[in-house]
Tab-separated table of C-alpha atoms and ligand atoms in Angstrom:
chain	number	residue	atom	x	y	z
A	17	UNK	CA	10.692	61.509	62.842
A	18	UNK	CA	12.523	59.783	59.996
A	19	UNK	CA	12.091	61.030	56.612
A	20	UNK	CA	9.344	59.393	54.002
A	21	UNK	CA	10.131	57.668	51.428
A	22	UNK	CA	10.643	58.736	47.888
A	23	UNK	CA	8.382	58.030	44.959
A	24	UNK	CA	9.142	59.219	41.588
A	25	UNK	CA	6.317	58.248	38.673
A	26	UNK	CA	5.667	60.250	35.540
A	27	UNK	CA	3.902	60.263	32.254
A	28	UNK	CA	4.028	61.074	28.572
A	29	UNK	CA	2.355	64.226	27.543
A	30	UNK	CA	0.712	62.743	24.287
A	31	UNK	CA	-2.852	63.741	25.182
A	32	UNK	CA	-5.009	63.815	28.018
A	33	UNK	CA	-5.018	60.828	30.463
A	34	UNK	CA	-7.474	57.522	30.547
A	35	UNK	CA	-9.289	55.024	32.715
A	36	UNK	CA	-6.222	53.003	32.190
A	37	UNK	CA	-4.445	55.348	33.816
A	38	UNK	CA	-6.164	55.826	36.226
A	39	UNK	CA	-6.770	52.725	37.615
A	40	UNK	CA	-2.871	51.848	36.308
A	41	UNK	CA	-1.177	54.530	38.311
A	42	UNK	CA	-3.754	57.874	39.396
A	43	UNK	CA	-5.586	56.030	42.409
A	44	UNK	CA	-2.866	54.793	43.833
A	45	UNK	CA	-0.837	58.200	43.487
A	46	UNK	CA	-3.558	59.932	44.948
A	47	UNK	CA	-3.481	57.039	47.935
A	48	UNK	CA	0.278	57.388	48.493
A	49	UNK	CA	0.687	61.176	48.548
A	50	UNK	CA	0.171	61.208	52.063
A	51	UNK	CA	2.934	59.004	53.412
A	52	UNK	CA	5.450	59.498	50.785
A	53	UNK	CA	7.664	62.344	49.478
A	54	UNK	CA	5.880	61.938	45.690
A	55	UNK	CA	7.187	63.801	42.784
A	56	UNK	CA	5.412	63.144	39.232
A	57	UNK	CA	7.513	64.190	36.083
A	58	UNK	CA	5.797	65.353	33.225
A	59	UNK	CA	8.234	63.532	30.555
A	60	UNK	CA	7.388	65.394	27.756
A	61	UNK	CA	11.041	64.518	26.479
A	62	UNK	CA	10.172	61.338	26.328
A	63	UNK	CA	7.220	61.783	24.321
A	64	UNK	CA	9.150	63.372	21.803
A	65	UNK	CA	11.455	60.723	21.375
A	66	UNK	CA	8.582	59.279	18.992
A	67	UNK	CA	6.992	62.507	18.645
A	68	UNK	CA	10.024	64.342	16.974
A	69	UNK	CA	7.192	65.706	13.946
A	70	UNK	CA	5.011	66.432	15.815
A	71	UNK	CA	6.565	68.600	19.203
A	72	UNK	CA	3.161	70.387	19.100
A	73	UNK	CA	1.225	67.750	20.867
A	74	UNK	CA	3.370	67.255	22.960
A	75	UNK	CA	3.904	70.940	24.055
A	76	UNK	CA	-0.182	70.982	24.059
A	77	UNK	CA	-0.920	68.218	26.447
A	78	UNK	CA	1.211	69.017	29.262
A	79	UNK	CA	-1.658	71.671	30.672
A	80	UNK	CA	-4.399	69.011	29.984
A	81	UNK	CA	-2.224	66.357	32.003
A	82	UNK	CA	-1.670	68.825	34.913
A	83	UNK	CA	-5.252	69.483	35.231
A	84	UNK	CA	-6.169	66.157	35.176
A	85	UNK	CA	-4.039	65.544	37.759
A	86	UNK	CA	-5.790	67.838	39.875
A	87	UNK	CA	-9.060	66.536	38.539
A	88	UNK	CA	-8.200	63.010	40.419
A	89	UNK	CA	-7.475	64.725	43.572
A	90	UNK	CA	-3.344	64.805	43.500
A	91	UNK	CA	-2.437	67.742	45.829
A	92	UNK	CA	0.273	70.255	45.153
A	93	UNK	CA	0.969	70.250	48.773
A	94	UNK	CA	2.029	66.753	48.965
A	95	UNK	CA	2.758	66.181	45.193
A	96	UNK	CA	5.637	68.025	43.834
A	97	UNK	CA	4.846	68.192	39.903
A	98	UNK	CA	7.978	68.867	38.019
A	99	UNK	CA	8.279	69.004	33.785
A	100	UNK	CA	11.329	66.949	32.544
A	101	UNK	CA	12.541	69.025	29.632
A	102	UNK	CA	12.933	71.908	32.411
A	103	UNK	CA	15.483	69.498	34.167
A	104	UNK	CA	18.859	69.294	32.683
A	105	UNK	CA	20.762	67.339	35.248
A	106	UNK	CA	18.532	64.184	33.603
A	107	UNK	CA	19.659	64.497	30.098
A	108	UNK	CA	23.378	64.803	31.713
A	109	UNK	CA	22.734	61.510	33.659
A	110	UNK	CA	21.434	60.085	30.328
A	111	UNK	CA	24.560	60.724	28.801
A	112	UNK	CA	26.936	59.410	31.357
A	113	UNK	CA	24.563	56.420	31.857
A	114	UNK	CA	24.611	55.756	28.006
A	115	UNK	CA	27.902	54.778	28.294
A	116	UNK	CA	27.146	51.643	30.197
A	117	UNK	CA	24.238	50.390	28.362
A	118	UNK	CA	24.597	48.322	25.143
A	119	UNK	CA	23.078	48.452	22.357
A	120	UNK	CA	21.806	44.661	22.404
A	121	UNK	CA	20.257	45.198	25.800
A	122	UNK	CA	18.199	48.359	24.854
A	123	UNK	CA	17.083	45.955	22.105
A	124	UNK	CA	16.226	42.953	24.603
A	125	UNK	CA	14.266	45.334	26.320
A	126	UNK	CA	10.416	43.747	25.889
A	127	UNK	CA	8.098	46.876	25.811
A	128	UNK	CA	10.828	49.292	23.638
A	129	UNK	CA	10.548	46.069	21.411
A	130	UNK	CA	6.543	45.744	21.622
A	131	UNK	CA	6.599	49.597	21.124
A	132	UNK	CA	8.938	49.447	17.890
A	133	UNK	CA	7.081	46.369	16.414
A	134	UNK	CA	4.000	48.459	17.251
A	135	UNK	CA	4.644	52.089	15.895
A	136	UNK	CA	5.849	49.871	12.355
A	137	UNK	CA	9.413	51.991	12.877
A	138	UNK	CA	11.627	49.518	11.516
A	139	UNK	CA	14.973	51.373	9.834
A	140	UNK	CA	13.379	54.632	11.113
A	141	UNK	CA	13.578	54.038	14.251
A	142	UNK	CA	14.927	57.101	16.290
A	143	UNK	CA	17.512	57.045	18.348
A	144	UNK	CA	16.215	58.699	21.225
A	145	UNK	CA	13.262	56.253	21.689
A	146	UNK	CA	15.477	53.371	21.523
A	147	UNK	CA	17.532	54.707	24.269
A	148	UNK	CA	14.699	56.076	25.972
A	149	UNK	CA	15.124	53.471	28.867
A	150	UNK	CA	18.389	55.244	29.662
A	151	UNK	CA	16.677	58.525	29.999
A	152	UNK	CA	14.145	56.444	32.283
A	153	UNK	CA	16.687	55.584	34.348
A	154	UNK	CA	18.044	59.261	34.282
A	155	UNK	CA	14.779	59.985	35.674
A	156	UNK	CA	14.643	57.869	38.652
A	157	UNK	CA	17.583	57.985	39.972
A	158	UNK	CA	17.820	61.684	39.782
A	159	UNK	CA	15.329	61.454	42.680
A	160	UNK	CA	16.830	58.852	44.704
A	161	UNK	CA	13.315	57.126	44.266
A	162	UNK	CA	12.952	54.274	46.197
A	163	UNK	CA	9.595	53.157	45.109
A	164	UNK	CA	8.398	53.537	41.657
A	165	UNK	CA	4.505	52.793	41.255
A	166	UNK	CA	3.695	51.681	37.213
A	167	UNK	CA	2.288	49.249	35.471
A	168	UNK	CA	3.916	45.909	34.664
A	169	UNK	CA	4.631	47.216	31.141
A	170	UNK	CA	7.246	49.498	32.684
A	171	UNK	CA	8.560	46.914	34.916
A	172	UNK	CA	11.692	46.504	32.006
A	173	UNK	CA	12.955	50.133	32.764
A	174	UNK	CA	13.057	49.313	36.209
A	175	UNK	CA	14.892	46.404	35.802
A	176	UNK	CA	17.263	48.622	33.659
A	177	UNK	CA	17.032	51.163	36.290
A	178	UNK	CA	18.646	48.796	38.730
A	179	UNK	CA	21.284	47.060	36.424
A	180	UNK	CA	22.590	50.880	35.895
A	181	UNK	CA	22.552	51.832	39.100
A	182	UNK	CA	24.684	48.531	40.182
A	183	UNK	CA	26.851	48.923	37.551
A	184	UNK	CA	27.629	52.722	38.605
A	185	UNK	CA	27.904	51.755	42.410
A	186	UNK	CA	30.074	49.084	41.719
A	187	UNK	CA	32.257	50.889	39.746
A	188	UNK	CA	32.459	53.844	42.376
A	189	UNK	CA	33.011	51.339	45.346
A	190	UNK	CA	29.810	53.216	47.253
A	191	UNK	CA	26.198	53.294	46.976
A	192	UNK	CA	25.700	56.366	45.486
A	193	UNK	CA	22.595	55.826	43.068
A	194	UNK	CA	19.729	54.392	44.759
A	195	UNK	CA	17.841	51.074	43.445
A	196	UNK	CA	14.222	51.177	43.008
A	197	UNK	CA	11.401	49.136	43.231
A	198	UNK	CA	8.234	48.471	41.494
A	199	UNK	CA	4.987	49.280	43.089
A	200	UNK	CA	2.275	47.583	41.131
A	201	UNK	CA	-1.607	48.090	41.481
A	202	UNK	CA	-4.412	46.078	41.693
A	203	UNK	CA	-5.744	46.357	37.975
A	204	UNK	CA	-2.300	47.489	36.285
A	205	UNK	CA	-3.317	46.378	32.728
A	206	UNK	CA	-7.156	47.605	31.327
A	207	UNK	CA	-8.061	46.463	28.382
A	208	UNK	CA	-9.297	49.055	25.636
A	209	UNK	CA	-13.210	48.995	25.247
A	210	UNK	CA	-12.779	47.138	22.038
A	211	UNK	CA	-10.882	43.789	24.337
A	212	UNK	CA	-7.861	44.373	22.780
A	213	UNK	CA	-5.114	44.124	25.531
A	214	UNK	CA	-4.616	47.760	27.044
A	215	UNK	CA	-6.629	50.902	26.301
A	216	UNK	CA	-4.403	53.967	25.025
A	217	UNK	CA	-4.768	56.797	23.008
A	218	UNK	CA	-2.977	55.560	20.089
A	219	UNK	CA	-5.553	52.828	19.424
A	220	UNK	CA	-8.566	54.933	20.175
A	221	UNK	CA	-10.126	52.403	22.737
A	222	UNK	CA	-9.652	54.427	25.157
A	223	UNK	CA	-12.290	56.597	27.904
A	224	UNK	CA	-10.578	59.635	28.701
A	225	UNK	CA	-11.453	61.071	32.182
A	226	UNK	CA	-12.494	64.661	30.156
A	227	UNK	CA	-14.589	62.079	28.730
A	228	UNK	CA	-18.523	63.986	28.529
A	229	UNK	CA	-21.254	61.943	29.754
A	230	UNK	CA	-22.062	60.496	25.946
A	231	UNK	CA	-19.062	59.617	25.109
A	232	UNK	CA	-18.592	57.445	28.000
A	233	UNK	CA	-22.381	56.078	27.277
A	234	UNK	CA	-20.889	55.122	24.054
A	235	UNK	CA	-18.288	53.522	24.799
A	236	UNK	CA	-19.763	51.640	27.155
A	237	UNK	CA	-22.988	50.501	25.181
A	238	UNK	CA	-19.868	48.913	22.381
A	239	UNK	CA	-18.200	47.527	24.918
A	240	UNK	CA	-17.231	44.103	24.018
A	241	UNK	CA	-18.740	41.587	25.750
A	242	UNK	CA	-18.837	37.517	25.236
A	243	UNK	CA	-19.630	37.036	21.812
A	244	UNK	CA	-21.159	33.874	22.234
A	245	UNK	CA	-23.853	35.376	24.990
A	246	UNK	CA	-26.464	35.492	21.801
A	247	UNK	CA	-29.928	35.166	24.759
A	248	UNK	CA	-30.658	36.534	27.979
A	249	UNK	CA	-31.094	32.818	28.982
A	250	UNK	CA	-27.601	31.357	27.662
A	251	UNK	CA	-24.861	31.081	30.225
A	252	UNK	CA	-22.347	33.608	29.339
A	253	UNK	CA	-18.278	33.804	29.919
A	254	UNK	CA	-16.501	36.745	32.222
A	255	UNK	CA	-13.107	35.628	31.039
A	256	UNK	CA	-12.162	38.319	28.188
A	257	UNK	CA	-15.381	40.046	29.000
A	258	UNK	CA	-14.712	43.978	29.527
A	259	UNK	CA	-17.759	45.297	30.908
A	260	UNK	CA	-16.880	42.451	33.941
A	261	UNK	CA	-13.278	43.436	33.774
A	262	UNK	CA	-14.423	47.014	34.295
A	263	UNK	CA	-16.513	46.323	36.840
A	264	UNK	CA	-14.011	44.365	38.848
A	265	UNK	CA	-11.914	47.376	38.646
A	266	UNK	CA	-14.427	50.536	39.220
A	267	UNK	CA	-17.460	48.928	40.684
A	268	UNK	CA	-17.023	49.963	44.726
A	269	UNK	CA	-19.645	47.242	45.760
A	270	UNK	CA	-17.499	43.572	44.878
A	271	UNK	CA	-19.896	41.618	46.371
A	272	UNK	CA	-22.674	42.723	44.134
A	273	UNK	CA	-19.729	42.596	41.096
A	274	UNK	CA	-19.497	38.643	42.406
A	275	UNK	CA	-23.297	38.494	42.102
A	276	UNK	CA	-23.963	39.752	38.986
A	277	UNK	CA	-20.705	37.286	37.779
A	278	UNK	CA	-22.508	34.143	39.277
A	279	UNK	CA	-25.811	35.288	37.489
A	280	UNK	CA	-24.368	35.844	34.558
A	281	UNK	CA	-22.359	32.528	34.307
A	282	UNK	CA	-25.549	30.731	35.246
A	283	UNK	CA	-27.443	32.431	32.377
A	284	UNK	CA	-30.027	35.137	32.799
A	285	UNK	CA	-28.293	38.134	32.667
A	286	UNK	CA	-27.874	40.134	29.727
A	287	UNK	CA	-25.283	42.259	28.281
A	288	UNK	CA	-27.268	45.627	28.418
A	289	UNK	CA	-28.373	45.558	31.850
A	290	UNK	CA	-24.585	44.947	32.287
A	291	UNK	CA	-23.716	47.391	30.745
A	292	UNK	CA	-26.342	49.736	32.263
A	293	UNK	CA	-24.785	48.743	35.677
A	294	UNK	CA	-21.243	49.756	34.503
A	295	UNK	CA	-22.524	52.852	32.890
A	296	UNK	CA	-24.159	54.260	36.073
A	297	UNK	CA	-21.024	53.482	37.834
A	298	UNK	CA	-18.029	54.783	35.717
A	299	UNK	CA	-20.775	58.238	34.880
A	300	UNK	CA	-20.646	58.867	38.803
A	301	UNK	CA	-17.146	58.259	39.309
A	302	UNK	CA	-16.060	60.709	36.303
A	303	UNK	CA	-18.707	63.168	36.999
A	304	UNK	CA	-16.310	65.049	39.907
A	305	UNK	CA	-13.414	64.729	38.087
A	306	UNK	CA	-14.681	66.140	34.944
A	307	UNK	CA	-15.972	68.889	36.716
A	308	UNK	CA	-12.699	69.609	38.804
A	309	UNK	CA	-11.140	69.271	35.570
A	310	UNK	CA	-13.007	71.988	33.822
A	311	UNK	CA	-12.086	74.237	36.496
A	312	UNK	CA	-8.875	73.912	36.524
A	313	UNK	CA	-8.804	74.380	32.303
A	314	UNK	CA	-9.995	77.868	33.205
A	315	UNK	CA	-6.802	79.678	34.855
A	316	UNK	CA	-4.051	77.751	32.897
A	317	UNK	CA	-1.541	80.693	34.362
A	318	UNK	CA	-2.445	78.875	37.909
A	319	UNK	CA	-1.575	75.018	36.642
A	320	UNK	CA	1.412	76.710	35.390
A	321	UNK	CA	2.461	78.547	38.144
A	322	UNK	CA	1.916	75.614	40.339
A	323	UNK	CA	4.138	72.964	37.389
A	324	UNK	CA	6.687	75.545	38.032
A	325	UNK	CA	6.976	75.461	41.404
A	326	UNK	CA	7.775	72.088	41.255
A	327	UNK	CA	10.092	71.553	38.660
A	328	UNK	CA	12.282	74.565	40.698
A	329	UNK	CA	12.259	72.078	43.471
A	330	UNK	CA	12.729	68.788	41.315
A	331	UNK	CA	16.062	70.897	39.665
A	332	UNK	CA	17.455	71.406	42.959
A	333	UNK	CA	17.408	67.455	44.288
A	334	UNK	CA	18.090	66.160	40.776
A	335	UNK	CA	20.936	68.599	40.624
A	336	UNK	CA	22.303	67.244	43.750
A	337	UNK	CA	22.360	63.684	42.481
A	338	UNK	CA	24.063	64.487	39.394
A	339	UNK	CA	27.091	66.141	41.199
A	340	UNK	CA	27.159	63.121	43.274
A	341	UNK	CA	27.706	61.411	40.279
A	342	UNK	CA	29.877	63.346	38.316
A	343	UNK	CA	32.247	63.543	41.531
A	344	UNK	CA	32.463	60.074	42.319
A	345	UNK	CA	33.380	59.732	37.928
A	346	UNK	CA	36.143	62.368	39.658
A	347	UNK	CA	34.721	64.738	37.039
A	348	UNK	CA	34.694	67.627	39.458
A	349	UNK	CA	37.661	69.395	37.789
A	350	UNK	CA	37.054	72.187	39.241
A	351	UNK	CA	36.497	71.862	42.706
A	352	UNK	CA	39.129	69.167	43.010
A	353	UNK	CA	42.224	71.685	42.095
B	408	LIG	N1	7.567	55.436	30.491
B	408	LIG	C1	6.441	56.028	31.166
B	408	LIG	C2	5.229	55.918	30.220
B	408	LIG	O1	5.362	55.565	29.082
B	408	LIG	C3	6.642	57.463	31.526
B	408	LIG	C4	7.826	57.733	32.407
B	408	LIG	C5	8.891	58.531	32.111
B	408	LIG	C6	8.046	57.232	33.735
B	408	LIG	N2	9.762	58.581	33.163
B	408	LIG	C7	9.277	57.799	34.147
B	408	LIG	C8	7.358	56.373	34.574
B	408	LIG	C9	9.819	57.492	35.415
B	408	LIG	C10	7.888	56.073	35.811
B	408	LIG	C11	9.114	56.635	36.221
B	408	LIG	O2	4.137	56.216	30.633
């Protein structure tokens, strides 16, 4: 039997988690826990690298994250959870691999510079989040992953990933980091409710999957649509349209999705039946997870107990890798003597 592959994916705790992540990353986690060896870090120190004043919401949303991780079905049997700031043989990578990243590339990188232009840093920009690629890498290599599922924003830290890890093996003369790759999914972009280009937190577009059955009526019924569909009758446009883009992403009947898209291209259809349709749909798709959700809010010592399990396992592999490292640097002094 030959071993399974590793996958290493992970999130910032800066609040419970969305529709865009689940359709982003969640579904197909929950899909690949059974033929890979998956670990999912918890990066809260990541989050505080623009989250320095503010450590408490960080600190706070690393429960709600584990238990929506149950919520969506992840199993701690297959899953190993593990919480980065519990880790230190990734903020010793970061260090060594700081050393062979420049400045200038960190500031090529596209979504660090999307992310700066975006958060209005400018001169206060900290120094951890502009390295925070680094500690990205740190991450992923610190599991040997081979297979990194994300969305395409985070394809840049991959692509960082691998220039470190080439650079390192080179300069041992041996593969001893591994190089990753990216495992996209289907939908791994969703716009916010409002059509602006991704939903998340920090713009408030966003349909958390605690979401109550209101709130996601709400956010439905403002969805944006085609602004130019004024009449039932008019022919109206799916390009830019969310409540089709949500459809084509949640909606388990597509040929009914390519249906209602014909009819409502033709002219006929209107927005609110639309949006009744995608209503009814995303309300019995959260339902379960909302309640699994709740249930696991109630015995936080359990989602705890079950974080630290993992992260005991993820210190003893990422451990590993960072001797390997620091012995082919020859930095093991003392065993070498
Ligand atoms: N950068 C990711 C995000 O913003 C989180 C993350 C941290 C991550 N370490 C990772 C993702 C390693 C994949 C692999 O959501």
């Amino acid at each position: 039997m030959s071993a399974k592959p590793v996958i290493l994916t992970g999130d910032r705790p800066t609040g419970r988690l969305h529709l865009g992540h689940y359709v982003g990353s969640l579904m197909q986690r929950v899909q690949m826990q059974d033929d890979y060896r998956q670990y999912i870090l918890i990066a809260d120190l990541q989050a505080l690298t623009d989250n320095g004043h503010n450590p408490d919401k960080v600190t706070q949303s690393v429960l709600e994250v584990m238990a929506d991780y149950l919520a969506v079905g992840l199993d701690p049997e297959k899953t190993t959870f593990c919480l980065q700031s519990e880790l230190p043989a990734l903020p010793e990578l970061t260090m060594y691999y700081m050393n062979w990243v420049t400045i200038s590339r960190l500031e090529r990188n596209p979504t660090v510079k999307a992310e700066i232009k975006q958060k209005g840093f400018e001169r206060s920009l900290p120094a951890g989040f502009l390295t925070y690629p680094v500690s990205q890498a740190a991450d992923i290599t610190a599991f040997r992953a081979e297979y990194v599922p994300v969305g395409d924003d985070q394809l840049p830290m991959l692509e960082q990933t691998n220039e470190i890890v080439r650079k390192f093996n080179s300069l041992a003369g041996r593969d001893v980091l591994t190089e990753c790759k990216p495992v996209l999914s289907k939908v791994s972009r969703l716009p916010g409710a409002d059509g602006s280009a991704k939903m998340s937190k920090s713009l408030g577009n966003a349909i958390q999957l605690a979401a109550s059955a209101d709130e996601i009526k709400q956010s439905v019924m403002s969805m944006y649509t085609d602004p130019e569909h004024l009449r039932v009758e008019d022919p109206g446009k799916i390009e830019g349209n969310v409540v089709f883009t949500y459809l084509d992403a949640f909606h388990p009947d597509q040929d009914y999705v390519a249906e209602l898209k014909a009819h409502y291209q033709r002219g006929g259809l209107g927005d609110m039946k639309c949006k009744r349709i995608l209503n009814d749909c995303l309300q019995t798709m959260l339902e379960p997870i909302r309640a699994r959700r709740e249930e696991a809010m109630q015995d936080p010592a359990h989602l705890m107990a079950i974080l630290k399990q993992g992260t005991e396992k993820a210190r003893e592999v990422s451990g590993n890798v960072l001797a390997d490292v620091k012995k082919a640097m020859g930095l093991d002094y003392f065993s070498k003597f």
